[in-house]
mmCIF file of C-alpha atoms in Angstrom:
data_model
loop_
_atom_site.group_PDB
_atom_site.id
_atom_site.type_symbol
_atom_site.label_atom_id
_atom_site.label_comp_id
_atom_site.label_asym_id
_atom_site.label_seq_id
_atom_site.Cartn_x
_atom_site.Cartn_y
_atom_site.Cartn_z
ATOM 1 C CA MET A 30 89.605 77.520 123.964
ATOM 2 C CA SER A 31 86.454 76.209 125.389
ATOM 3 C CA ILE A 32 83.459 78.056 125.053
ATOM 4 C CA ALA A 33 81.365 78.855 128.152
ATOM 5 C CA PRO A 34 77.733 78.396 127.785
ATOM 6 C CA ALA A 35 75.588 81.511 127.260
ATOM 7 C CA VAL A 36 73.093 82.795 129.769
ATOM 8 C CA ARG A 37 69.885 84.241 128.289
ATOM 9 C CA LEU A 38 68.769 87.825 129.259
ATOM 10 C CA PRO A 39 65.700 89.481 128.130
ATOM 11 C CA THR A 40 65.887 92.040 125.224
ATOM 12 C CA GLN A 41 63.993 95.324 125.284
ATOM 13 C CA ASP A 42 60.382 95.576 124.691
ATOM 14 C CA PHE A 43 60.237 95.755 120.828
ATOM 15 C CA ALA A 44 58.069 93.613 118.344
ATOM 16 C CA PRO A 45 60.364 91.025 116.714
ATOM 17 C CA THR A 46 60.168 90.139 112.976
ATOM 18 C CA THR A 47 61.498 86.970 111.374
ATOM 19 C CA HIS A 48 63.153 86.216 108.140
ATOM 20 C CA LYS A 49 64.344 82.891 106.655
ATOM 21 C CA GLY A 50 64.407 81.227 110.415
ATOM 22 C CA LEU A 51 66.209 84.083 111.803
ATOM 23 C CA ILE A 52 64.568 86.504 114.464
ATOM 24 C CA TYR A 53 65.566 90.066 114.768
ATOM 25 C CA PRO A 54 64.340 91.069 118.230
ATOM 26 C CA PHE A 55 64.271 94.797 117.462
ATOM 27 C CA GLY A 56 61.619 94.454 114.743
ATOM 28 C CA GLY A 57 63.520 96.204 112.333
ATOM 29 C CA GLN A 58 63.921 99.346 114.446
ATOM 30 C CA GLU A 59 67.526 101.142 114.259
ATOM 31 C CA PRO A 60 69.603 104.114 115.437
ATOM 32 C CA ALA A 61 68.820 107.350 113.674
ATOM 33 C CA LEU A 62 71.620 109.507 112.080
ATOM 34 C CA GLY A 63 73.456 111.322 115.213
ATOM 35 C CA GLU A 64 71.716 108.853 117.851
ATOM 36 C CA THR A 65 72.403 105.594 119.634
ATOM 37 C CA MET A 66 70.421 102.878 120.552
ATOM 38 C CA SER A 67 70.570 100.514 123.137
ATOM 39 C CA VAL A 68 70.645 96.766 122.448
ATOM 40 C CA ARG A 69 71.579 95.581 126.011
ATOM 41 C CA PRO A 70 72.465 97.183 129.290
ATOM 42 C CA GLY A 71 75.818 98.639 128.658
ATOM 43 C CA ILE A 72 75.944 98.084 124.660
ATOM 44 C CA GLN A 73 74.978 101.019 122.394
ATOM 45 C CA TRP A 74 74.516 100.800 118.521
ATOM 46 C CA VAL A 75 75.690 103.284 116.090
ATOM 47 C CA ARG A 76 74.848 103.036 112.541
ATOM 48 C CA LEU A 77 76.964 105.010 109.752
ATOM 49 C CA HIS A 78 76.475 105.354 106.192
ATOM 50 C CA ILE A 79 78.989 103.955 103.760
ATOM 51 C CA PRO A 80 79.397 104.207 99.846
ATOM 52 C CA GLY A 81 78.560 101.241 97.982
ATOM 53 C CA PRO A 82 75.826 98.235 97.929
ATOM 54 C CA LEU A 83 76.217 97.590 101.735
ATOM 55 C CA ARG A 84 74.932 101.258 102.528
ATOM 56 C CA HIS A 85 75.637 101.086 106.173
ATOM 57 C CA VAL A 86 78.097 99.731 109.104
ATOM 58 C CA ASN A 87 77.469 99.053 112.579
ATOM 59 C CA CYS A 88 79.467 100.082 115.285
ATOM 60 C CA TRP A 89 79.425 99.222 118.893
ATOM 61 C CA LEU A 90 80.028 101.035 122.057
ATOM 62 C CA LEU A 91 80.581 99.208 125.307
ATOM 63 C CA ASP A 92 80.573 100.888 128.771
ATOM 64 C CA ASP A 93 84.046 100.669 129.970
ATOM 65 C CA THR A 94 86.219 102.086 132.714
ATOM 66 C CA ASP A 95 89.974 102.747 132.442
ATOM 67 C CA ALA A 96 92.584 104.271 134.881
ATOM 68 C CA ARG A 97 91.135 107.912 133.796
ATOM 69 C CA GLY A 98 87.497 106.896 134.866
ATOM 70 C CA ASP A 99 84.311 105.894 132.976
ATOM 71 C CA GLY A 100 83.930 105.775 129.077
ATOM 72 C CA VAL A 101 82.848 103.602 126.492
ATOM 73 C CA ALA A 102 85.147 100.927 124.511
ATOM 74 C CA LEU A 103 84.361 101.695 120.796
ATOM 75 C CA ILE A 104 84.338 98.648 118.361
ATOM 76 C CA ASP A 105 84.598 99.563 114.738
ATOM 77 C CA THR A 106 84.172 103.139 113.264
ATOM 78 C CA GLY A 107 82.954 103.457 109.764
ATOM 79 C CA MET A 108 85.038 104.477 106.835
ATOM 80 C CA ASN A 109 87.130 108.058 106.590
ATOM 81 C CA THR A 110 84.499 110.025 104.670
ATOM 82 C CA ASP A 111 83.056 113.276 105.554
ATOM 83 C CA SER A 112 79.529 111.903 106.260
ATOM 84 C CA ALA A 113 80.995 109.630 108.798
ATOM 85 C CA ARG A 114 83.239 111.920 110.512
ATOM 86 C CA ASP A 115 80.186 114.322 110.545
ATOM 87 C CA ALA A 116 77.890 111.883 112.220
ATOM 88 C CA TRP A 117 80.465 110.928 114.906
ATOM 89 C CA LYS A 118 80.866 114.586 115.605
ATOM 90 C CA THR A 119 77.223 114.961 115.859
ATOM 91 C CA LEU A 120 76.970 111.920 118.492
ATOM 92 C CA TRP A 121 79.809 113.934 120.444
ATOM 93 C CA ARG A 122 77.776 116.969 120.758
ATOM 94 C CA GLY A 123 74.578 115.232 121.330
ATOM 95 C CA PRO A 124 74.114 111.651 123.251
ATOM 96 C CA LEU A 125 78.006 111.153 123.456
ATOM 97 C CA ALA A 126 78.558 114.616 124.671
ATOM 98 C CA GLY A 127 81.405 114.569 127.473
ATOM 99 C CA VAL A 128 82.108 110.337 126.567
ATOM 100 C CA ARG A 129 85.389 109.276 126.382
ATOM 101 C CA VAL A 130 86.648 106.476 124.173
ATOM 102 C CA THR A 131 88.883 104.056 126.699
ATOM 103 C CA ARG A 132 89.639 102.037 123.753
ATOM 104 C CA MET A 133 89.343 101.623 120.005
ATOM 105 C CA ILE A 134 88.693 97.702 119.089
ATOM 106 C CA GLY A 135 88.917 96.914 115.390
ATOM 107 C CA THR A 136 87.316 93.760 114.187
ATOM 108 C CA HIS A 137 89.156 93.892 111.100
ATOM 109 C CA PHE A 138 91.278 95.795 108.768
ATOM 110 C CA HIS A 139 88.458 96.553 106.205
ATOM 111 C CA PRO A 140 88.276 100.412 106.019
ATOM 112 C CA ASP A 141 84.537 100.734 106.598
ATOM 113 C CA HIS A 142 85.480 99.076 109.981
ATOM 114 C CA ILE A 143 88.653 100.865 111.023
ATOM 115 C CA GLY A 144 88.761 103.846 108.312
ATOM 116 C CA LEU A 145 88.627 106.496 111.480
ATOM 117 C CA ALA A 146 90.356 104.144 113.991
ATOM 118 C CA GLY A 147 93.370 106.540 113.884
ATOM 119 C CA TRP A 148 91.119 109.622 114.057
ATOM 120 C CA MET A 149 89.482 107.926 117.189
ATOM 121 C CA CYS A 150 92.664 107.024 118.801
ATOM 122 C CA ASP A 151 94.027 110.701 118.643
ATOM 123 C CA ARG A 152 90.995 112.605 119.778
ATOM 124 C CA HIS A 153 90.532 110.261 122.899
ATOM 125 C CA ALA A 154 94.239 109.566 123.449
ATOM 126 C CA ALA A 155 92.760 105.915 123.364
ATOM 127 C CA PRO A 156 94.768 102.378 122.789
ATOM 128 C CA LEU A 157 94.045 100.665 119.402
ATOM 129 C CA VAL A 158 93.378 96.859 120.210
ATOM 130 C CA MET A 159 93.578 94.604 116.964
ATOM 131 C CA THR A 160 94.887 91.294 116.243
ATOM 132 C CA ARG A 161 98.125 91.361 114.455
ATOM 133 C CA GLY A 162 97.351 90.019 111.257
ATOM 134 C CA GLU A 163 94.699 92.380 110.828
ATOM 135 C CA TRP A 164 96.851 95.545 112.096
ATOM 136 C CA LEU A 165 99.972 94.607 109.749
ATOM 137 C CA THR A 166 97.885 94.145 106.884
ATOM 138 C CA ALA A 167 96.442 97.645 107.370
ATOM 139 C CA ARG A 168 99.859 99.144 107.932
ATOM 140 C CA MET A 169 101.304 97.446 105.000
ATOM 141 C CA LEU A 170 98.305 98.245 102.653
ATOM 142 C CA VAL A 171 98.788 102.317 103.891
ATOM 143 C CA ALA A 172 102.645 101.993 103.591
ATOM 144 C CA ASP A 173 102.325 100.431 100.031
ATOM 145 C CA ALA A 174 100.127 103.169 98.589
ATOM 146 C CA ARG A 175 101.664 104.433 95.292
ATOM 147 C CA ASP A 176 100.497 106.152 92.047
ATOM 148 C CA ALA A 177 101.019 103.478 89.552
ATOM 149 C CA VAL A 178 99.696 99.951 89.824
ATOM 150 C CA PRO A 179 101.976 97.255 90.329
ATOM 151 C CA SER A 180 102.974 94.950 87.435
ATOM 152 C CA GLU A 181 102.114 91.777 89.631
ATOM 153 C CA MET A 182 98.659 93.181 90.023
ATOM 154 C CA ILE A 183 98.281 93.686 86.392
ATOM 155 C CA ALA A 184 99.523 90.142 85.583
ATOM 156 C CA PHE A 185 97.040 88.890 88.262
ATOM 157 C CA TRP A 186 93.998 90.696 86.838
ATOM 158 C CA ARG A 187 95.166 89.232 83.423
ATOM 159 C CA GLY A 188 95.509 85.757 84.819
ATOM 160 C CA ALA A 189 91.767 85.967 86.143
ATOM 161 C CA GLY A 190 90.812 86.884 82.502
ATOM 162 C CA TRP A 191 90.230 90.589 82.811
ATOM 163 C CA ASP A 192 90.340 92.338 79.180
ATOM 164 C CA ASP A 193 92.342 95.321 78.378
ATOM 165 C CA ALA A 194 89.206 97.927 79.049
ATOM 166 C CA GLN A 195 88.786 96.499 82.435
ATOM 167 C CA ILE A 196 92.322 96.515 83.134
ATOM 168 C CA ALA A 197 92.550 100.029 82.060
ATOM 169 C CA HIS A 198 89.619 100.980 84.083
ATOM 170 C CA ALA A 199 91.275 99.564 87.473
ATOM 171 C CA GLU A 200 94.682 101.270 86.594
ATOM 172 C CA ALA A 201 92.913 104.727 86.171
ATOM 173 C CA ARG A 202 91.752 104.533 89.794
ATOM 174 C CA GLY A 203 95.435 104.088 90.962
ATOM 175 C CA TRP A 204 97.090 102.070 93.775
ATOM 176 C CA ALA A 205 96.466 104.468 96.992
ATOM 177 C CA GLY A 206 92.716 103.762 97.461
ATOM 178 C CA PHE A 207 93.174 102.318 100.686
ATOM 179 C CA ARG A 208 95.052 104.920 102.212
ATOM 180 C CA LYS A 209 92.535 107.442 100.857
ATOM 181 C CA ILE A 210 89.704 106.251 103.177
ATOM 182 C CA VAL A 211 91.695 105.307 106.237
ATOM 183 C CA THR A 212 93.195 107.783 108.741
ATOM 184 C CA PRO A 213 96.926 107.029 109.838
ATOM 185 C CA LEU A 214 96.828 104.284 112.378
ATOM 186 C CA PRO A 215 98.901 104.334 115.410
ATOM 187 C CA LEU A 216 102.627 103.290 115.522
ATOM 188 C CA GLY A 217 101.725 100.672 118.246
ATOM 189 C CA TYR A 218 98.831 98.622 119.257
ATOM 190 C CA SER A 219 97.498 96.023 121.619
ATOM 191 C CA ARG A 220 97.306 92.555 120.357
ATOM 192 C CA ILE A 221 94.529 90.132 121.173
ATOM 193 C CA VAL A 222 94.644 86.615 119.966
ATOM 194 C CA HIS A 223 92.038 83.842 119.722
ATOM 195 C CA GLY A 224 91.082 82.518 123.195
ATOM 196 C CA ASP A 225 92.167 85.912 125.008
ATOM 197 C CA THR A 226 89.694 87.324 127.763
ATOM 198 C CA LEU A 227 89.197 91.324 127.187
ATOM 199 C CA THR A 228 87.292 92.565 130.375
ATOM 200 C CA ILE A 229 85.454 95.419 129.311
ATOM 201 C CA GLY A 230 83.755 97.288 131.921
ATOM 202 C CA ASP A 231 82.577 94.534 134.355
ATOM 203 C CA VAL A 232 81.892 92.105 131.127
ATOM 204 C CA ALA A 233 84.739 89.237 130.225
ATOM 205 C CA TRP A 234 84.515 89.072 126.682
ATOM 206 C CA GLN A 235 86.254 86.307 124.942
ATOM 207 C CA VAL A 236 87.725 86.634 121.619
ATOM 208 C CA ILE A 237 86.940 84.405 118.613
ATOM 209 C CA VAL A 238 89.074 84.957 115.793
ATOM 210 C CA GLY A 239 88.113 83.530 112.162
ATOM 211 C CA SER A 240 89.579 83.881 108.716
ATOM 212 C CA GLY A 241 88.378 83.888 105.087
ATOM 213 C CA HIS A 242 86.942 87.195 105.060
ATOM 214 C CA SER A 243 90.122 88.962 106.187
ATOM 215 C CA PRO A 244 93.240 87.422 108.102
ATOM 216 C CA GLU A 245 92.743 87.153 111.802
ATOM 217 C CA HIS A 246 89.173 88.634 112.273
ATOM 218 C CA ALA A 247 88.168 89.098 115.831
ATOM 219 C CA CYS A 248 84.660 88.656 117.378
ATOM 220 C CA LEU A 249 83.885 88.970 120.773
ATOM 221 C CA TYR A 250 81.635 86.550 122.713
ATOM 222 C CA ASP A 251 80.010 87.530 126.108
ATOM 223 C CA PRO A 252 78.558 84.108 127.574
ATOM 224 C CA VAL A 253 77.031 85.884 130.565
ATOM 225 C CA GLY A 254 74.982 88.353 128.400
ATOM 226 C CA ALA A 255 74.626 85.869 125.672
ATOM 227 C CA VAL A 256 76.066 88.494 123.112
ATOM 228 C CA LEU A 257 78.275 87.547 120.204
ATOM 229 C CA ILE A 258 79.759 90.898 118.352
ATOM 230 C CA ALA A 259 80.472 89.291 115.057
ATOM 231 C CA GLY A 260 81.951 91.877 112.674
ATOM 232 C CA ASP A 261 81.647 90.483 109.117
ATOM 233 C CA GLN A 262 82.032 86.950 110.197
ATOM 234 C CA VAL A 263 78.334 86.333 110.199
ATOM 235 C CA LEU A 264 75.954 88.700 108.280
ATOM 236 C CA PRO A 265 72.188 87.968 108.733
ATOM 237 C CA ARG A 266 71.197 87.991 105.019
ATOM 238 C CA ILE A 267 74.524 87.988 102.827
ATOM 239 C CA SER A 268 77.298 86.039 102.855
ATOM 240 C CA PRO A 269 80.753 87.947 103.674
ATOM 241 C CA ASN A 270 83.315 88.297 100.397
ATOM 242 C CA ILE A 271 85.586 85.639 100.647
ATOM 243 C CA SER A 272 88.488 86.448 98.162
ATOM 244 C CA LEU A 273 91.598 85.333 96.864
ATOM 245 C CA GLY A 274 94.079 88.208 96.529
ATOM 246 C CA VAL A 275 97.388 88.930 95.047
ATOM 247 C CA THR A 276 99.198 89.151 98.309
ATOM 248 C CA GLU A 277 98.685 85.298 98.827
ATOM 249 C CA PRO A 278 97.682 83.742 95.626
ATOM 250 C CA GLU A 279 97.930 80.118 96.823
ATOM 251 C CA ALA A 280 95.899 80.535 99.979
ATOM 252 C CA ASP A 281 92.896 78.736 100.528
ATOM 253 C CA PRO A 282 90.287 81.722 101.846
ATOM 254 C CA LEU A 283 87.063 79.618 101.553
ATOM 255 C CA GLY A 284 88.914 76.573 103.478
ATOM 256 C CA GLU A 285 89.542 78.850 106.349
ATOM 257 C CA TRP A 286 86.223 80.365 106.220
ATOM 258 C CA PHE A 287 84.530 77.066 106.443
ATOM 259 C CA ALA A 288 86.761 76.310 109.357
ATOM 260 C CA SER A 289 85.727 79.543 111.042
ATOM 261 C CA ILE A 290 82.222 78.645 110.636
ATOM 262 C CA ALA A 291 82.760 75.302 112.441
ATOM 263 C CA ARG A 292 84.745 77.365 115.439
ATOM 264 C CA LEU A 293 81.865 79.620 115.873
ATOM 265 C CA LYS A 294 79.237 76.868 116.166
ATOM 266 C CA GLN A 295 80.818 76.255 119.659
ATOM 267 C CA VAL A 296 79.038 79.470 120.513
ATOM 268 C CA PRO A 297 75.438 78.807 121.675
ATOM 269 C CA ASP A 298 72.608 78.913 119.000
ATOM 270 C CA ASP A 299 70.508 81.438 121.370
ATOM 271 C CA VAL A 300 72.862 84.412 121.542
ATOM 272 C CA LEU A 301 72.061 88.008 120.246
ATOM 273 C CA VAL A 302 74.315 88.710 117.121
ATOM 274 C CA LEU A 303 75.299 92.127 116.714
ATOM 275 C CA PRO A 304 76.812 92.186 112.994
ATOM 276 C CA GLY A 305 78.784 94.388 110.824
ATOM 277 C CA HIS A 306 76.184 95.127 108.477
ATOM 278 C CA GLY A 307 72.523 94.371 108.720
ATOM 279 C CA ASP A 308 70.321 94.211 111.991
ATOM 280 C CA PRO A 309 70.915 92.257 115.177
ATOM 281 C CA PHE A 310 69.419 88.753 115.276
ATOM 282 C CA THR A 311 69.216 85.365 116.855
ATOM 283 C CA GLY A 312 69.367 82.124 115.150
ATOM 284 C CA LEU A 313 73.318 81.959 115.031
ATOM 285 C CA HIS A 314 73.523 78.090 114.067
ATOM 286 C CA ARG A 315 70.705 78.493 111.420
ATOM 287 C CA ARG A 316 72.872 81.474 109.642
ATOM 288 C CA LEU A 317 76.060 79.636 109.985
ATOM 289 C CA ASP A 318 74.677 76.334 108.383
ATOM 290 C CA ALA A 319 72.903 78.555 105.551
ATOM 291 C CA MET A 320 76.223 80.066 104.522
ATOM 292 C CA ASP A 321 78.240 76.798 104.871
ATOM 293 C CA ARG A 322 75.597 75.245 102.573
ATOM 294 C CA GLU A 323 75.234 78.114 100.199
ATOM 295 C CA HIS A 324 79.026 77.904 99.562
ATOM 296 C CA ARG A 325 79.342 74.363 99.115
ATOM 297 C CA GLU A 326 76.247 74.164 96.858
ATOM 298 C CA ARG A 327 78.288 76.760 94.613
ATOM 299 C CA LEU A 328 81.464 74.615 94.907
ATOM 300 C CA ASP A 329 79.479 71.824 93.439
ATOM 301 C CA GLU A 330 77.747 73.989 90.550
ATOM 302 C CA LEU A 331 80.998 75.081 89.724
ATOM 303 C CA ALA A 332 82.764 71.911 89.436
ATOM 304 C CA VAL A 333 79.795 70.761 86.949
ATOM 305 C CA PHE A 334 80.550 74.050 85.096
ATOM 306 C CA LEU A 335 84.190 73.366 84.780
ATOM 307 C CA ALA A 336 83.695 70.130 82.350
ATOM 308 C CA GLU A 337 85.105 72.846 79.964
ATOM 309 C CA PRO A 338 87.910 74.889 80.915
ATOM 310 C CA ARG A 339 86.683 78.398 81.987
ATOM 311 C CA ARG A 340 88.591 81.618 83.621
ATOM 312 C CA SER A 341 87.430 83.171 86.720
ATOM 313 C CA VAL A 342 85.344 85.887 85.141
ATOM 314 C CA ASP A 343 83.624 82.971 83.265
ATOM 315 C CA CYS A 344 82.277 81.820 86.398
ATOM 316 C CA PHE A 345 80.481 84.947 87.540
ATOM 317 C CA GLY A 346 76.997 83.640 86.232
ATOM 318 C CA ARG A 347 77.396 80.681 88.528
ATOM 319 C CA LEU A 348 78.222 82.542 91.564
ATOM 320 C CA PHE A 349 76.675 85.640 91.603
ATOM 321 C CA ARG A 350 72.780 86.733 91.094
ATOM 322 C CA ARG A 351 73.376 89.909 89.495
ATOM 323 C CA ALA A 352 75.421 91.458 86.873
ATOM 324 C CA ILE A 353 79.009 92.341 87.684
ATOM 325 C CA GLY A 354 79.815 95.803 86.853
ATOM 326 C CA PRO A 355 83.325 97.720 86.983
ATOM 327 C CA ASP A 356 82.697 98.852 90.562
ATOM 328 C CA MET A 357 82.085 95.184 91.662
ATOM 329 C CA LEU A 358 84.767 93.487 89.266
ATOM 330 C CA GLY A 359 87.346 93.376 91.842
ATOM 331 C CA MET A 360 85.589 91.753 94.567
ATOM 332 C CA ALA A 361 83.472 89.322 92.278
ATOM 333 C CA THR A 362 87.060 88.115 90.845
ATOM 334 C CA GLY A 363 88.441 87.720 94.287
ATOM 335 C CA GLU A 364 85.720 85.480 95.262
ATOM 336 C CA ALA A 365 85.598 83.702 92.297
ATOM 337 C CA LEU A 366 89.136 82.685 92.415
ATOM 338 C CA ALA A 367 88.524 81.699 96.064
ATOM 339 C CA HIS A 368 86.122 78.909 95.034
ATOM 340 C CA LEU A 369 88.440 77.862 92.175
ATOM 341 C CA ARG A 370 91.139 77.436 94.465
ATOM 342 C CA ARG A 371 89.166 75.543 96.955
ATOM 343 C CA LEU A 372 88.292 73.204 94.243
ATOM 344 C CA GLU A 373 91.865 72.759 93.471
ATOM 345 C CA VAL A 374 92.816 72.031 97.191
ATOM 346 C CA GLU A 375 90.033 69.395 97.228
ATOM 347 C CA GLY A 376 91.636 67.783 94.179
ATOM 348 C CA ARG A 377 88.332 68.615 91.920
ATOM 349 C CA ALA A 378 89.775 70.759 89.716
ATOM 350 C CA VAL A 379 93.305 72.018 88.028
ATOM 351 C CA ARG A 380 94.683 75.150 86.586
ATOM 352 C CA GLU A 381 96.579 75.494 83.819
ATOM 353 C CA THR A 382 97.993 78.852 82.602
ATOM 354 C CA ILE A 383 97.996 79.669 78.887
ATOM 355 C CA ASP A 384 99.519 83.125 77.521
ATOM 356 C CA GLY A 385 99.245 84.156 81.069
ATOM 357 C CA VAL A 386 95.591 83.369 81.423
ATOM 358 C CA TRP A 387 94.410 80.862 83.998
ATOM 359 C CA TRP A 388 92.145 78.147 82.807
ATOM 360 C CA TYR A 389 90.158 75.790 85.269
ATOM 361 C CA ARG A 390 89.081 72.488 84.224
ATOM 362 C CA ALA A 391 87.557 69.880 86.489
ATOM 363 C CA LEU A 392 89.160 66.707 87.234
#
């Protein structure tokens, strides 16, 4: 796909702030609970609380028209929690009263982004729009929900170096967590692929698909309005989680993510980036370069650390700046394994299995 150049349009009258070379044009202002905030003509910002360290997720409303008349296309929804449902109900009673969702667009399958997608589709008789990889993954995780943790998962945790107490803690949480925080998705959906043009209202949005954080994450780019709806592919202050998981243990998610960064660098640097978490910003290329550099530096440090054989759990201190507790253990393990797998793919490390535990050493 040839990505068209952007045309700059003025932002609203906010005092911008800067941090590490990025410009935040709205100066830290954000929509309050039960309110929306305009970021460009025809684009409204909604921020919802989510549990965990990220604390919030951003959702975007784009002016749209379909056969039934005017409305908004909704991009992402927040998690299926009482607080998120209440926030949307407050919005539909207040600033969004009488506003209909014409289509429900999910950037990727993670529950903080599509947790209420099915609920929205039912409420507004709106079609669901996603990439095939994201929709199928969500459907698979819901269908696979069960009480007991599968033996393959326990073997995966043990291979990563978890001890008996850590495994027991995870087993106690069960295997139905995803289904509990996602409303049932429609049986059918409208597929988007990389290179598609999605006309929303009078704007032609280009679909840019990346992977690494999730299988086929969709970003939307408006070259005329100079806006990139980035989801979790580009976050302003943290790097998205890049994990290797039990469903595809020989994958190379970090390699895929590096390739996605290169693809996104085709988008002009001066676009307004609307991320899934954090504040809108400009300075896309600086942020892409920083994320790329950060992970390559971690790989180099890890390669040195593997002078002696290590398990993935032994590598946390080289990859993360804080202690990893039980609630973050799964994500930390997945990210450590993604880096170790990348070193294998690059021919810089090798894995050996001893008594069911994976040991990595540098070559």
